[in-house]
GROMACS .gro file of C-alpha atoms in nm:
model
  275
    1MET     CA    1  -4.938  -0.771   1.302
    2LYS     CA    2  -4.700  -0.526   1.376
    3LYS     CA    3  -4.692  -0.204   1.062
    4ILE     CA    4  -4.369  -0.146   0.920
    5ASN     CA    5  -4.251   0.143   1.008
    6VAL     CA    6  -4.197   0.419   0.757
    7LYS     CA    7  -3.771   0.398   0.758
    8THR     CA    8  -3.799   0.027   0.647
    9LYS     CA    9  -4.076   0.111   0.412
   10LEU     CA   10  -3.825   0.373   0.259
   11ILE     CA   11  -3.552   0.155   0.221
   12ILE     CA   12  -3.742  -0.141   0.063
   13PHE     CA   13  -3.920   0.120  -0.191
   14GLY     CA   14  -3.554   0.301  -0.265
   15ILE     CA   15  -3.434  -0.024  -0.336
   16LEU     CA   16  -3.695  -0.079  -0.567
   17CYS     CA   17  -3.622   0.268  -0.759
   18ILE     CA   18  -3.256   0.141  -0.753
   19LEU     CA   19  -3.304  -0.195  -0.912
   20LEU     CA   20  -3.543  -0.044  -1.153
   21LEU     CA   21  -3.226   0.240  -1.242
   22LEU     CA   22  -3.001  -0.057  -1.265
   23PHE     CA   23  -3.249  -0.287  -1.495
   24SER     CA   24  -3.297   0.025  -1.692
   25ILE     CA   25  -2.912   0.057  -1.765
   26PHE     CA   26  -2.802  -0.276  -1.819
   27SER     CA   27  -3.168  -0.323  -2.059
   28SER     CA   28  -2.985  -0.403  -2.350
   29TYR     CA   29  -2.770  -0.696  -2.185
   30LEU     CA   30  -3.110  -0.883  -2.114
   31THR     CA   31  -3.298  -0.891  -2.346
   32PRO     CA   32  -3.393  -1.240  -2.506
   33TYR     CA   33  -3.405  -1.159  -2.875
   34ASP     CA   34  -3.309  -0.860  -3.080
   35PRO     CA   35  -3.530  -0.572  -3.017
   36ASN     CA   36  -3.551  -0.430  -3.324
   37ALA     CA   37  -3.527  -0.725  -3.553
   38GLN     CA   38  -3.841  -0.788  -3.754
   39ASP     CA   39  -3.974  -1.137  -3.871
   40LEU     CA   40  -4.259  -1.111  -4.044
   41SER     CA   41  -4.328  -1.474  -4.031
   42MET     CA   42  -4.395  -1.449  -3.646
   43ALA     CA   43  -4.612  -1.137  -3.673
   44ASN     CA   44  -4.899  -1.091  -3.360
   45GLN     CA   45  -4.787  -1.387  -3.233
   46PRO     CA   46  -4.992  -1.422  -2.872
   47PRO     CA   47  -4.810  -1.515  -2.546
   48SER     CA   48  -4.653  -1.792  -2.530
   49SER     CA   49  -4.327  -1.967  -2.370
   50GLU     CA   50  -4.116  -1.852  -2.652
   51HIS     CA   51  -4.263  -1.534  -2.652
   52ILE     CA   52  -4.366  -1.441  -2.310
   53PHE     CA   53  -4.530  -1.080  -2.436
   54GLY     CA   54  -4.607  -1.186  -2.783
   55THR     CA   55  -4.502  -1.027  -3.075
   56ASP     CA   56  -4.582  -0.745  -3.264
   57ARG     CA   57  -4.687  -0.694  -3.641
   58TYR     CA   58  -4.338  -0.653  -3.749
   59GLY     CA   59  -4.285  -0.996  -3.559
   60ARG     CA   60  -4.027  -0.823  -3.304
   61ASP     CA   61  -4.040  -0.938  -2.922
   62MET     CA   62  -4.269  -0.750  -2.684
   63LEU     CA   63  -4.082  -0.857  -2.382
   64SER     CA   64  -3.720  -0.719  -2.538
   65ARG     CA   65  -3.873  -0.417  -2.681
   66VAL     CA   66  -4.023  -0.347  -2.319
   67ILE     CA   67  -3.704  -0.426  -2.136
   68VAL     CA   68  -3.509  -0.178  -2.402
   69GLY     CA   69  -3.758   0.042  -2.393
   70SER     CA   70  -3.714   0.119  -2.023
   71GLN     CA   71  -3.364   0.314  -2.100
   72ALA     CA   72  -3.608   0.610  -2.280
   73SER     CA   73  -3.859   0.603  -2.106
   74ILE     CA   74  -3.708   0.626  -1.759
   75TYR     CA   75  -3.450   0.866  -1.823
   76SER     CA   76  -3.617   1.091  -2.042
   77THR     CA   77  -3.847   1.128  -1.756
   78LEU     CA   78  -3.567   1.164  -1.473
   79LEU     CA   79  -3.391   1.433  -1.755
   80LEU     CA   80  -3.721   1.593  -1.747
   81VAL     CA   81  -3.744   1.634  -1.368
   82ALA     CA   82  -3.388   1.717  -1.296
   83VAL     CA   83  -3.422   2.017  -1.587
   84ILE     CA   84  -3.793   2.136  -1.431
   85THR     CA   85  -3.638   2.130  -1.040
   86VAL     CA   86  -3.282   2.265  -1.171
   87PHE     CA   87  -3.415   2.571  -1.378
   88GLY     CA   88  -3.766   2.622  -1.148
   89THR     CA   89  -3.519   2.653  -0.843
   90ILE     CA   90  -3.301   2.894  -1.000
   91ILE     CA   91  -3.610   3.158  -1.096
   92GLY     CA   92  -3.774   3.108  -0.773
   93ILE     CA   93  -3.469   3.199  -0.563
   94VAL     CA   94  -3.384   3.478  -0.818
   95CYS     CA   95  -3.764   3.583  -0.736
   96GLY     CA   96  -3.707   3.545  -0.366
   97LEU     CA   97  -3.391   3.735  -0.347
   98SER     CA   98  -3.486   3.973  -0.619
   99GLY     CA   99  -3.658   4.352  -0.619
  100LYS     CA  100  -4.058   4.392  -0.650
  101VAL     CA  101  -3.996   4.427  -1.030
  102VAL     CA  102  -3.802   4.141  -1.157
  103ASP     CA  103  -4.029   3.947  -0.859
  104THR     CA  104  -4.334   4.043  -1.056
  105VAL     CA  105  -4.224   4.026  -1.366
  106LEU     CA  106  -4.099   3.614  -1.364
  107MET     CA  107  -4.429   3.535  -1.120
  108ARG     CA  108  -4.672   3.665  -1.374
  109ILE     CA  109  -4.494   3.462  -1.660
  110ALA     CA  110  -4.522   3.171  -1.461
  111ASP     CA  111  -4.906   3.251  -1.393
  112ILE     CA  112  -4.933   3.234  -1.808
  113PHE     CA  113  -4.784   2.881  -1.771
  114LEU     CA  114  -5.045   2.779  -1.466
  115ALA     CA  115  -5.356   2.948  -1.664
  116PHE     CA  116  -5.312   2.672  -1.950
  117PRO     CA  117  -5.371   2.295  -1.902
  118GLY     CA  118  -5.055   2.178  -1.842
  119LEU     CA  119  -5.083   1.900  -2.122
  120VAL     CA  120  -5.311   2.074  -2.340
  121PHE     CA  121  -5.031   2.337  -2.357
  122ALA     CA  122  -4.731   2.092  -2.352
  123LEU     CA  123  -4.935   1.912  -2.683
  124ALA     CA  124  -4.929   2.251  -2.842
  125ILE     CA  125  -4.556   2.352  -2.832
  126ALA     CA  126  -4.471   1.963  -2.914
  127GLY     CA  127  -4.685   2.019  -3.219
  128VAL     CA  128  -4.531   2.349  -3.304
  129LEU     CA  129  -4.128   2.191  -3.225
  130GLY     CA  130  -4.223   1.898  -3.463
  131GLY     CA  131  -4.282   1.645  -3.197
  132GLY     CA  132  -3.993   1.386  -3.130
  133LEU     CA  133  -3.832   1.273  -2.740
  134HIS     CA  134  -3.566   1.541  -2.696
  135ASN     CA  135  -3.894   1.809  -2.822
  136ALA     CA  136  -4.169   1.641  -2.605
  137ILE     CA  137  -3.932   1.678  -2.297
  138ILE     CA  138  -3.869   2.078  -2.441
  139ALA     CA  139  -4.223   2.118  -2.420
  140LEU     CA  140  -4.321   1.967  -2.040
  141ALA     CA  141  -4.041   2.117  -1.918
  142ALA     CA  142  -4.219   2.455  -2.068
  143VAL     CA  143  -4.537   2.410  -1.888
  144SER     CA  144  -4.419   2.232  -1.555
  145TRP     CA  145  -4.110   2.449  -1.394
  146PRO     CA  146  -4.376   2.719  -1.279
  147LYS     CA  147  -4.498   2.459  -1.003
  148PHE     CA  148  -4.128   2.446  -0.854
  149ALA     CA  149  -4.090   2.836  -0.903
  150ARG     CA  150  -4.354   2.912  -0.695
  151LEU     CA  151  -4.243   2.669  -0.422
  152ALA     CA  152  -3.882   2.779  -0.435
  153ARG     CA  153  -3.998   3.118  -0.386
  154GLY     CA  154  -4.226   3.112  -0.113
  155GLN     CA  155  -3.937   2.886   0.088
  156THR     CA  156  -3.665   3.195  -0.011
  157LEU     CA  157  -3.901   3.463   0.134
  158ALA     CA  158  -3.940   3.264   0.394
  159ILE     CA  159  -3.603   3.163   0.462
  160LYS     CA  160  -3.499   3.487   0.394
  161GLU     CA  161  -3.628   3.717   0.690
  162GLU     CA  162  -3.453   3.430   0.917
  163ALA     CA  163  -3.200   3.651   1.216
  164TYR     CA  164  -2.896   3.421   1.068
  165ILE     CA  165  -2.992   3.575   0.675
  166GLU     CA  166  -2.980   3.932   0.837
  167ALA     CA  167  -2.658   3.868   1.012
  168SER     CA  168  -2.490   3.720   0.715
  169LYS     CA  169  -2.577   4.032   0.538
  170LEU     CA  170  -2.393   4.220   0.766
  171SER     CA  171  -2.085   4.021   0.758
  172GLY     CA  172  -2.041   4.118   0.401
  173THR     CA  173  -2.175   3.769   0.254
  174THR     CA  174  -2.226   3.753  -0.068
  175VAL     CA  175  -2.573   3.684  -0.256
  176ILE     CA  176  -2.429   3.367  -0.409
  177VAL     CA  177  -2.234   3.220  -0.104
  178MET     CA  178  -2.532   3.319   0.077
  179VAL     CA  179  -2.774   3.112  -0.206
  180PHE     CA  180  -2.543   2.787  -0.128
  181LYS     CA  181  -2.470   2.824   0.249
  182HIS     CA  182  -2.792   2.931   0.367
  183ILE     CA  183  -3.047   2.908   0.162
  184LEU     CA  184  -3.027   2.570  -0.059
  185PRO     CA  185  -2.953   2.364   0.212
  186ASN     CA  186  -3.267   2.440   0.417
  187ILE     CA  187  -3.479   2.404   0.077
  188VAL     CA  188  -3.355   2.124  -0.091
  189GLY     CA  189  -3.485   1.866   0.111
  190THR     CA  190  -3.878   2.004   0.004
  191LEU     CA  191  -3.767   2.002  -0.368
  192LEU     CA  192  -3.675   1.689  -0.339
  193VAL     CA  193  -3.952   1.535  -0.184
  194THR     CA  194  -4.149   1.738  -0.468
  195ALA     CA  195  -3.922   1.632  -0.767
  196VAL     CA  196  -3.958   1.223  -0.691
  197LEU     CA  197  -4.313   1.292  -0.624
  198ASP     CA  198  -4.362   1.441  -0.983
  199ILE     CA  199  -4.148   1.130  -1.154
  200GLY     CA  200  -4.464   0.906  -1.210
  201THR     CA  201  -4.680   1.236  -1.342
  202MET     CA  202  -4.368   1.319  -1.576
  203MET     CA  203  -4.339   0.930  -1.697
  204MET     CA  204  -4.742   0.941  -1.760
  205GLU     CA  205  -4.751   1.290  -1.948
  206LEU     CA  206  -4.398   1.150  -2.164
  207ALA     CA  207  -4.543   0.867  -2.230
  208GLY     CA  208  -4.894   1.046  -2.326
  209LEU     CA  209  -4.764   1.249  -2.562
  210SER     CA  210  -4.572   0.986  -2.715
  211PHE     CA  211  -4.899   0.773  -2.740
  212LEU     CA  212  -5.056   1.094  -2.925
  213GLY     CA  213  -4.759   1.060  -3.153
  214LEU     CA  214  -4.557   1.371  -3.044
  215GLY     CA  215  -4.338   1.177  -2.865
  216ALA     CA  216  -4.039   0.943  -2.949
  217LYS     CA  217  -4.070   0.805  -3.348
  218PRO     CA  218  -4.032   0.436  -3.426
  219PRO     CA  219  -3.811   0.237  -3.431
  220ILE     CA  220  -3.740   0.353  -3.097
  221ALA     CA  221  -3.840   0.174  -2.808
  222GLU     CA  222  -4.019   0.342  -2.586
  223TRP     CA  223  -4.359   0.273  -2.381
  224GLY     CA  224  -4.575   0.539  -2.472
  225SER     CA  225  -4.516   0.502  -2.861
  226MET     CA  226  -4.526   0.138  -2.829
  227MET     CA  227  -4.872   0.163  -2.696
  228SER     CA  228  -4.969   0.433  -2.984
  229ASP     CA  229  -4.827   0.226  -3.251
  230ALA     CA  230  -5.044  -0.074  -3.121
  231ARG     CA  231  -5.368   0.084  -3.025
  232SER     CA  232  -5.564  -0.017  -3.378
  233MET     CA  233  -5.498  -0.393  -3.275
  234LEU     CA  234  -5.637  -0.326  -2.906
  235GLU     CA  235  -5.897  -0.576  -2.954
  236THR     CA  236  -5.775  -0.866  -3.130
  237GLN     CA  237  -5.387  -0.819  -3.009
  238PRO     CA  238  -5.447  -0.676  -2.709
  239TRP     CA  239  -5.076  -0.798  -2.535
  240THR     CA  240  -4.890  -0.554  -2.785
  241VAL     CA  241  -5.080  -0.253  -2.580
  242LEU     CA  242  -5.082  -0.431  -2.233
  243ALA     CA  243  -4.696  -0.493  -2.208
  244PRO     CA  244  -4.590  -0.148  -2.237
  245GLY     CA  245  -4.882  -0.036  -2.026
  246LEU     CA  246  -4.807  -0.294  -1.767
  247ALA     CA  247  -4.439  -0.134  -1.778
  248ILE     CA  248  -4.558   0.213  -1.716
  249PHE     CA  249  -4.792   0.104  -1.448
  250VAL     CA  250  -4.539  -0.067  -1.249
  251SER     CA  251  -4.288   0.184  -1.250
  252VAL     CA  252  -4.559   0.477  -1.166
  253MET     CA  253  -4.619   0.300  -0.873
  254ILE     CA  254  -4.261   0.240  -0.749
  255PHE     CA  255  -4.169   0.577  -0.830
  256ASN     CA  256  -4.488   0.706  -0.635
  257LEU     CA  257  -4.488   0.514  -0.351
  258PHE     CA  258  -4.091   0.588  -0.280
  259GLY     CA  259  -4.208   0.963  -0.326
  260ASP     CA  260  -4.517   0.906  -0.083
  261THR     CA  261  -4.242   0.717   0.171
  262LEU     CA  262  -4.008   1.012   0.182
  263ARG     CA  263  -4.266   1.281   0.191
  264ASP     CA  264  -4.366   1.096   0.485
  265PHE     CA  265  -4.009   1.019   0.644
  266ALA     CA  266  -3.926   1.382   0.605
  267ASP     CA  267  -4.238   1.501   0.786
  268PRO     CA  268  -4.180   1.438   1.174
  269LYS     CA  269  -4.555   1.449   1.242
  270SER     CA  270  -4.613   1.203   0.992
  271ARG     CA  271  -4.347   0.957   1.083
  272GLY     CA  272  -4.417   0.998   1.447
  273ARG     CA  273  -4.780   0.892   1.350
  274ARG     CA  274  -4.698   0.581   1.110
  275SER     CA  275  -4.387   0.445   1.274
   0.00000   0.00000   0.00000
């Protein structure tokens, strides 16, 4: 049987990612019930033809809440990844182009953040900030940017030694122009692949903070907070935990498969082996 080549897989998983994003955008129009409407007479109903994922302890339809929860879960994750990618890239380029003092100071700050377990440090920051979805994003961004900073710094240092960079300096090109004309175009591919591969991890960590009560707060429908709200009923009403958990699993799997395939496609050696 002929194997599917990397380009075809990239198209397939790319389409799945786009469909997932479109699903999130229009999720409020796709819910069969009002996700926030409470009906205590229907509380803790098991999955049925009327409520495919059952209902929670307030009688809210779990399928509707899982669907609308995709907005908070997915777009908060994308915002988080965008923030750490942009901020980390700026710091990395500044370190790569600056003198030894600036480079040393910024990299030692990055080392301090890397010295602590990421999620534990994020828990501490989120706790100090008081919880909430926005504070959870800030907490995870604060501990996740050093990876991109180090990556951008290494790429910048390598490119800075190229002959065309020296020629650009001699021709009087300003640093800003050199960054946007020569450096960013050569490092953006690696940074983009790393960012896509990081989406699944960030989604899990954001859901983890929400599960521990330091992320999204009720009645906001967010997959991690939904699991946290229902964890005491795992043995008696497992569908209230499994429904948002399944949504996280599927979303993370799609983004991870797309990221892995994008990495293979960007690597000529890997592309040659797998085509």
